[in-house]
Short mmCIF file of C-alpha atoms and ligand atoms in Angstrom, two decimals:
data_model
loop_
_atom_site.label_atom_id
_atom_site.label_comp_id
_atom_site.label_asym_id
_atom_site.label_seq_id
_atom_site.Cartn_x
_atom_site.Cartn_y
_atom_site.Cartn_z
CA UNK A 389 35.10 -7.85 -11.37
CA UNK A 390 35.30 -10.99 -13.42
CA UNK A 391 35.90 -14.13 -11.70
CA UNK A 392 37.29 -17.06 -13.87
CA UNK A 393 37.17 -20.67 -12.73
CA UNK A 394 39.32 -21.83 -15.60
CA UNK A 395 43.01 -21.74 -17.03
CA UNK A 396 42.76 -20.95 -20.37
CA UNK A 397 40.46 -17.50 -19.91
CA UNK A 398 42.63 -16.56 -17.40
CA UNK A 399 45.27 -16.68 -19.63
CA UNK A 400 43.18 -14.95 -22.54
CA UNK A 401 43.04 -12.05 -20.34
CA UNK A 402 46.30 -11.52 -18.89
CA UNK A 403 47.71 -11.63 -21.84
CA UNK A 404 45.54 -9.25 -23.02
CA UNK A 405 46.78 -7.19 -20.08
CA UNK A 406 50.40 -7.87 -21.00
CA UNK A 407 50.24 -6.44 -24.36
CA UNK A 408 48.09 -3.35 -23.40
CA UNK A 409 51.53 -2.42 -21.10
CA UNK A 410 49.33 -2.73 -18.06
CA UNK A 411 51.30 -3.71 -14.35
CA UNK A 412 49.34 -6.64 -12.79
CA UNK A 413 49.73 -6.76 -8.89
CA UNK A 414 48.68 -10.28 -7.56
CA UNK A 415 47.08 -11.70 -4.15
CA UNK A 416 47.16 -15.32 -3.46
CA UNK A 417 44.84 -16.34 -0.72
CA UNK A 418 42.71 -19.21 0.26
CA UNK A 419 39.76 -16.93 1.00
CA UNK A 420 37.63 -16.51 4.16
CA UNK A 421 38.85 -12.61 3.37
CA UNK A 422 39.46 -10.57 6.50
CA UNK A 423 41.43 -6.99 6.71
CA UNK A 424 44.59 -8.95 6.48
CA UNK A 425 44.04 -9.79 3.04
CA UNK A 426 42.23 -6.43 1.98
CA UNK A 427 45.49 -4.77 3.40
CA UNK A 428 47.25 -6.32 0.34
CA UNK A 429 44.54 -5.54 -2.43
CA UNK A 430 44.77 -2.01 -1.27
CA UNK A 431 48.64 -1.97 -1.61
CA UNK A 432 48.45 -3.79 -5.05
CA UNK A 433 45.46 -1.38 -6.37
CA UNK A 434 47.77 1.42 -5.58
CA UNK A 435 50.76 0.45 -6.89
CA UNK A 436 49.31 -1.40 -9.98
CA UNK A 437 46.82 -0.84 -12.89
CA UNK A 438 45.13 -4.33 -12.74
CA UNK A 439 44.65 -6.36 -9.34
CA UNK A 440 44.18 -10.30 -9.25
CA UNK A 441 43.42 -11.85 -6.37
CA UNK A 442 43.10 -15.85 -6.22
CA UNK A 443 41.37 -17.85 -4.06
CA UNK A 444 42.06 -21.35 -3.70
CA UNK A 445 42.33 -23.42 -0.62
CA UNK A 446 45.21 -25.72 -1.96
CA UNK A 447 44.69 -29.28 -1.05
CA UNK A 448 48.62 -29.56 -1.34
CA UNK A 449 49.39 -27.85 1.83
CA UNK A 450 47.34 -29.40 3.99
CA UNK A 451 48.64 -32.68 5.83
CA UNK A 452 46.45 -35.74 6.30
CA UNK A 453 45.27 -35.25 9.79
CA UNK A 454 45.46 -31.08 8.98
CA UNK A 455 41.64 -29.05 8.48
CA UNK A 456 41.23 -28.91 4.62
CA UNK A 457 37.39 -30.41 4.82
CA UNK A 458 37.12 -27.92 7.55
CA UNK A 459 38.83 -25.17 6.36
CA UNK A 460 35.76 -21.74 6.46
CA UNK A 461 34.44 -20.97 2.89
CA UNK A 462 32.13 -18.33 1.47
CA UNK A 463 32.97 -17.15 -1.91
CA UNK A 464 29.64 -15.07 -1.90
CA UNK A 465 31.17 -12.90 0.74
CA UNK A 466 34.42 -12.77 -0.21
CA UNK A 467 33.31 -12.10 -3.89
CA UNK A 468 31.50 -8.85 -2.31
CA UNK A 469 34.11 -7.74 -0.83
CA UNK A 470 37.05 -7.99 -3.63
CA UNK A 471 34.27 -6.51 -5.69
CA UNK A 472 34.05 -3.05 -3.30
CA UNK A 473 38.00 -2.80 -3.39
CA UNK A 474 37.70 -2.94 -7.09
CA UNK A 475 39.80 -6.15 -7.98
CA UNK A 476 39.66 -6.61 -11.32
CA UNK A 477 39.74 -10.34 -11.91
CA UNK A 478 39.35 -12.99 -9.40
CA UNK A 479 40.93 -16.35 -10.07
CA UNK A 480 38.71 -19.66 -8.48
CA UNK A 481 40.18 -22.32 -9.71
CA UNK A 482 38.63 -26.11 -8.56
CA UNK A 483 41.01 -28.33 -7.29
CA UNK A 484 41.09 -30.63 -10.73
CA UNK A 485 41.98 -27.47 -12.45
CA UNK A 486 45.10 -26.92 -10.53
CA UNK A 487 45.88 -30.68 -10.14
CA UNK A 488 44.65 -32.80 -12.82
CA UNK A 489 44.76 -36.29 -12.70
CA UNK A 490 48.43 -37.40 -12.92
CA UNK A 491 49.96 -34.33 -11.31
CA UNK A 492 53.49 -34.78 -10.41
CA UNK A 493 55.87 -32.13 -10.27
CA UNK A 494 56.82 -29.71 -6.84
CA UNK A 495 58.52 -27.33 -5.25
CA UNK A 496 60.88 -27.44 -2.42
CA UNK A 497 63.15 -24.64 -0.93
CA UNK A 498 65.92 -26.91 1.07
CA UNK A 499 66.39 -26.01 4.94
CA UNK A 500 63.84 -23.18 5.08
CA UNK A 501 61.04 -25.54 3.83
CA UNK A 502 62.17 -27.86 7.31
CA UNK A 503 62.39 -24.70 9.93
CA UNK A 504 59.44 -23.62 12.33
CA UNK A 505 56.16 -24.69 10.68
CA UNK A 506 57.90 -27.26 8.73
CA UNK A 507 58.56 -29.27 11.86
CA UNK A 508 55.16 -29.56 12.88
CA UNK A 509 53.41 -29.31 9.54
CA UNK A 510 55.65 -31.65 7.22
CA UNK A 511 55.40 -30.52 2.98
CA UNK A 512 53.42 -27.45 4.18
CA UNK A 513 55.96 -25.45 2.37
CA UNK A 514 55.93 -27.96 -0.63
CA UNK A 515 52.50 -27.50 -1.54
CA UNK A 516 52.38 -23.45 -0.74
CA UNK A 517 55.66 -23.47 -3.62
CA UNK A 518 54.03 -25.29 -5.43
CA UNK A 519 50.91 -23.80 -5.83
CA UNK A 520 52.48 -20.44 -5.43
CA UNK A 521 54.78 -20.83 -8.35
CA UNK A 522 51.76 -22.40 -10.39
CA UNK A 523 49.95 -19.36 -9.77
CA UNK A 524 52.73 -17.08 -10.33
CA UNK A 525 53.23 -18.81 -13.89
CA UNK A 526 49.41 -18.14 -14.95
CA UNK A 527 49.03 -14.60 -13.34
CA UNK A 528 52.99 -13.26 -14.40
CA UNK A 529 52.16 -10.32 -12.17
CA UNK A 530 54.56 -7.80 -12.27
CA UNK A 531 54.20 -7.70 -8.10
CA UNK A 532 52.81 -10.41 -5.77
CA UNK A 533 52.03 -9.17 -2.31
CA UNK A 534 52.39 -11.31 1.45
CA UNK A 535 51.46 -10.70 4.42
CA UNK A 536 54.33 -10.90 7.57
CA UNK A 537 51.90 -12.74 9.26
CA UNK A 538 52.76 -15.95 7.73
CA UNK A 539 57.03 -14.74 8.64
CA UNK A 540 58.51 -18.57 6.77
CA UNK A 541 56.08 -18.32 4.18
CA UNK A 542 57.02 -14.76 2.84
CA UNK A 543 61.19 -15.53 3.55
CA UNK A 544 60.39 -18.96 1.46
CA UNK A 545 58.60 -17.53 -1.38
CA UNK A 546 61.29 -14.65 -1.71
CA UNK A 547 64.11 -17.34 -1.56
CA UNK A 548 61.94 -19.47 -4.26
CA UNK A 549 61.69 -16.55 -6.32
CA UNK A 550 65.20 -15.65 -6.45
CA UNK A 551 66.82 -19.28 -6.40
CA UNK A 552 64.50 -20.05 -9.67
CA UNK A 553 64.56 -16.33 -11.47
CA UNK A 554 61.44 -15.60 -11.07
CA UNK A 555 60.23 -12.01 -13.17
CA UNK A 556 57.91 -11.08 -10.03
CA UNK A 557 58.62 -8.73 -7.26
CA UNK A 558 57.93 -9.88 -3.91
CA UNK A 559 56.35 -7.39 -1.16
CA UNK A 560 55.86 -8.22 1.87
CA UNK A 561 53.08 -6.20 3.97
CA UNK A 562 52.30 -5.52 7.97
CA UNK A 563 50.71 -8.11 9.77
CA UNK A 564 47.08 -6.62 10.75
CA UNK A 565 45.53 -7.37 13.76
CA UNK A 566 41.96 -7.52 15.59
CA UNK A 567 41.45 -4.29 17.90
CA UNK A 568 42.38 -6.26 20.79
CA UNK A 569 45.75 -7.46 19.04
CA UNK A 570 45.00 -10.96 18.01
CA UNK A 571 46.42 -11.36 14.63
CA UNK A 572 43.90 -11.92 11.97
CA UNK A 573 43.61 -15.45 10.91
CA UNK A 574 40.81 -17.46 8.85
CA UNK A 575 41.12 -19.99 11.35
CA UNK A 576 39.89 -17.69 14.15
CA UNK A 577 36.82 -18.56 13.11
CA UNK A 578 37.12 -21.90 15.00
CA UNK A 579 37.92 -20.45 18.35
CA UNK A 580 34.88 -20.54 20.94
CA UNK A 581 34.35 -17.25 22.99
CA UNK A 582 36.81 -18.68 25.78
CA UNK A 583 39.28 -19.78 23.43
CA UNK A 584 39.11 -16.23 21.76
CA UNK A 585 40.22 -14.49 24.82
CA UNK A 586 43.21 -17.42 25.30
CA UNK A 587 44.28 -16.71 21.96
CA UNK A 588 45.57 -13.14 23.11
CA UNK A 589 48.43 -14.99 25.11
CA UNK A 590 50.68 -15.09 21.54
CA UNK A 591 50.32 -11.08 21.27
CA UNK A 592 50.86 -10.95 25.22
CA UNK A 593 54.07 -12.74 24.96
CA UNK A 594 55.38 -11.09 22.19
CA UNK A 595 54.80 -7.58 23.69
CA UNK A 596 56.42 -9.06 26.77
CA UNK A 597 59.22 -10.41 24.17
CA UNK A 598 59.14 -6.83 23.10
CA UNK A 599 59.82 -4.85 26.21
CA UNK A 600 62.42 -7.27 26.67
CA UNK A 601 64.44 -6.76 23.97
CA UNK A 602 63.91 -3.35 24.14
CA UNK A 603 65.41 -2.97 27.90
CA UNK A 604 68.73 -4.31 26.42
CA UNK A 605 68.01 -8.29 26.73
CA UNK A 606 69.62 -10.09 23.81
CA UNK A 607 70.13 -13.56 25.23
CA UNK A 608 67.21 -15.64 23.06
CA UNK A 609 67.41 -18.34 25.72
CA UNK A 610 66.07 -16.38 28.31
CA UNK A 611 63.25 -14.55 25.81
CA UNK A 612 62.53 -17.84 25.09
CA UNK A 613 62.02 -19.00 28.33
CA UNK A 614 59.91 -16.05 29.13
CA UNK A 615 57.50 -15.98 26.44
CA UNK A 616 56.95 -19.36 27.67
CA UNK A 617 56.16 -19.21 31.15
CA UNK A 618 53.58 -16.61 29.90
CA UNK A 619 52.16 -18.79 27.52
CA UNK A 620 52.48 -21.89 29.88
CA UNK A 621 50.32 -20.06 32.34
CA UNK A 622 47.19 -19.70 30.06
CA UNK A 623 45.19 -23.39 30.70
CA UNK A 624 43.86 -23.70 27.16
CA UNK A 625 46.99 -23.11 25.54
CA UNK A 626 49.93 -25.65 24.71
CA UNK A 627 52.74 -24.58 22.93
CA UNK A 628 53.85 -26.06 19.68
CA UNK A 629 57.13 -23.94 19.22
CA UNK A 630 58.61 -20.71 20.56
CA UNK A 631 61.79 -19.97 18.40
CA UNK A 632 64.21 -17.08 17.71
CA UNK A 633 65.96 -17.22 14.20
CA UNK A 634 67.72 -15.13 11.49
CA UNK A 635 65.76 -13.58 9.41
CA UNK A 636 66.96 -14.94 6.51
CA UNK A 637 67.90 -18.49 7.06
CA UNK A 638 65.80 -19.08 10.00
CA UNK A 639 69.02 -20.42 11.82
CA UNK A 640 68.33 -20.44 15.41
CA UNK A 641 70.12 -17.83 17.32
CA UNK A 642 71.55 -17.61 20.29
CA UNK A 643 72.58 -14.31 20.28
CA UNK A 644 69.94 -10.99 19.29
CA UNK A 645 72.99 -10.13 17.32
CA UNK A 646 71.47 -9.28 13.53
CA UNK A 647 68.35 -9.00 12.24
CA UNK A 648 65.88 -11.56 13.76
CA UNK A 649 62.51 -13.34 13.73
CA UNK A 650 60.80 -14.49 17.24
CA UNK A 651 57.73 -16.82 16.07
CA UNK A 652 55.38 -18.74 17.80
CA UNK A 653 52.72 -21.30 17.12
CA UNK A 654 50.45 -22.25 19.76
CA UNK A 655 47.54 -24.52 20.36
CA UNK A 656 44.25 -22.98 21.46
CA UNK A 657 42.26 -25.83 22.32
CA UNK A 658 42.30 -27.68 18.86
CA UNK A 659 43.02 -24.34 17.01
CA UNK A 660 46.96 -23.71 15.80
CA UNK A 661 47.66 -20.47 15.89
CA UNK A 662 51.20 -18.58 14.57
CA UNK A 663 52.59 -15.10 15.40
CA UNK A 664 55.72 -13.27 15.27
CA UNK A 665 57.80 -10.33 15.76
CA UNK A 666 60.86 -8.97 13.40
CA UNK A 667 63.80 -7.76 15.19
CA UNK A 668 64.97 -5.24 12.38
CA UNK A 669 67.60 -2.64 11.91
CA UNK A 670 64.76 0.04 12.45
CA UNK A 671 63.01 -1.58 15.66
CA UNK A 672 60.79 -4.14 16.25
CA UNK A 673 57.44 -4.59 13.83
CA UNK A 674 54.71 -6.68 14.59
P1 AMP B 991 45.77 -17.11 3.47
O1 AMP B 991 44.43 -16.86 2.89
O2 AMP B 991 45.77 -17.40 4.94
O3 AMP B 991 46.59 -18.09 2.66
O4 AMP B 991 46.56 -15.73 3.35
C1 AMP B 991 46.72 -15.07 2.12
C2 AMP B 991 47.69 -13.93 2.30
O5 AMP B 991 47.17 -13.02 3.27
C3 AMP B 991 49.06 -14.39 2.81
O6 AMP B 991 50.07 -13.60 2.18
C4 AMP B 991 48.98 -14.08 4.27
O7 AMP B 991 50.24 -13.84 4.87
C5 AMP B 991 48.15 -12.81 4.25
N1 AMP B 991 47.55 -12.60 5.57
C6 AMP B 991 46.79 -13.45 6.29
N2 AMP B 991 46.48 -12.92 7.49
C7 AMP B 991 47.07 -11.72 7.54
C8 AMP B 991 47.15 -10.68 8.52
N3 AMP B 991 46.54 -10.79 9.70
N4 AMP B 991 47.86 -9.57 8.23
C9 AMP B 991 48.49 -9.46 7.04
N5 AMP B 991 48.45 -10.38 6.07
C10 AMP B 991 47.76 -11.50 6.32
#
């Protein structure tokens, strides 16, 4: 695996790629590499001839009070690990690479970019376009792959992608979760022991969400209201939103009338954690 720091090598080799006919599958992530992320190198190594996976914790979509200093790190380990699912490039880039001195232009998706996490976490979405669609421009993969753990994120970068013409295929993949059904995160690395077990109150109320639903409830007021109280009862939990939206515009519904998203983020001690459940044609998948 070759890992490249800077922009113009990068470019050297994709293009090199390009010309040899070869289809280049692409991972963005911001490292700390759990199964989550190895689900999507496995899809892209299968359905493409060359893999790139970046790794870049991207200053731009982190608000002022937010964890960037604190974010976890360890490109030894992660390095190991895209190296034993056979990634062929890795792309490091440091932060002056990406955004040299004098940087000014962004990305914004109107509405979506102001939903859910947008709420709580103002120009989130403005730096992950942003660096996405950087990224995107130096890696022209063929495919890019997302996990549905991060729901607004993967309905944002579609939307961003098909708003601006983007050649790249979008894919979203199954969120993957711990054995005990805690969705895989980076940032459960912060949690203490006791805060680990808390944290299992966001799968909890979504399988309680779940059976809902599934007995015939399609008033979101009263989901809502019950993923709550569930929630509410944990001590070291305080919720930051509980919300049921279309799937497509995040519009909040008040109906379980067409394809739907229910997605929480919830504090675990200092920790914010998101999940979230897709009401879909076929069932629910989370
Ligand atoms: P991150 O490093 O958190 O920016 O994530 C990089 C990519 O991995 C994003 O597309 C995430 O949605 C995806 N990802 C993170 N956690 C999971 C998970 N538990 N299951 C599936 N995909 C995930």
């Amino acid at each position: 695996m070759e890992i490249v720091n800077e922009i113009e090598p990068l470019r050297e080799k994709i293009s090199l790629w390009k010309k040899q006919g070869l289809k280049i599958g692409f991972v963005p992530t911001m490292g700390y590499l759990h199964e989550g992320h190895l689900s999507l190198v496995r899809e892209s190594k299968k359905r493409c001839q060359v893999t790139v996976v970046s790794i870049f914790v991207n200053p731009k979509q982190f608000g002022p009070s937010e964890d960037y200093n604190l974010y976890p790190r360890d490109l030894e380990r992660d390095r190991r690990l895209l190296e034993q699912e056979g990634v062929n490039l890795l792309y490091y880039p440091s932060v002056e690479a990406m955004y040299p001195e004098g940087y000014r232009t962004y990305v914004e998706v109107e509405l979506l970019q102001d939903k859910l996490c947008g709420q709580s976490r103002p120009g989130h979405f403005r730096g992950v376009c942003t660096v996405v669609l950087k990224l995107f421009n130096l890696v022209q993969p063929d495919e890019a792959y997302f996990g549905w753990k991060d729901a607004q994120q993967v309905i944002i970068i579609k939307k961003m992608v098909e708003d601006l013409n983007l050649p790249v295929k979008v894919v979203p993949l199954p969120l993957v979760r711990d054995h005990d059904g805690l969705a895989l995160s980076s940032r459960n690395t912060y949690l203490n022991p006791e805060e680990r077990k808390a944290a299992l109150v966001l799968k909890k109320s979504l399988d309680l969400a779940e059976k809902l639903i599934l007995a015939g409830e399609r008033d979101t007021g009263r989901i809502k209201e019950k993923i709550k109280e569930l929630i509410q009862s944990e001590p070291l939990a305080r919720i930051d939103y509980v919300e049921i939206v279309d799937l497509k515009t995040l519009e909040s519904l008040e109906q379980l009338d067409r394809e739907a998203l229910v997605a929480l983020a919830v504090f675990i001690g200092r920790t914010r954690l998101i999940d979230n459940l897709r009401v879909v044609s076929g069932g629910i998948e989370k």
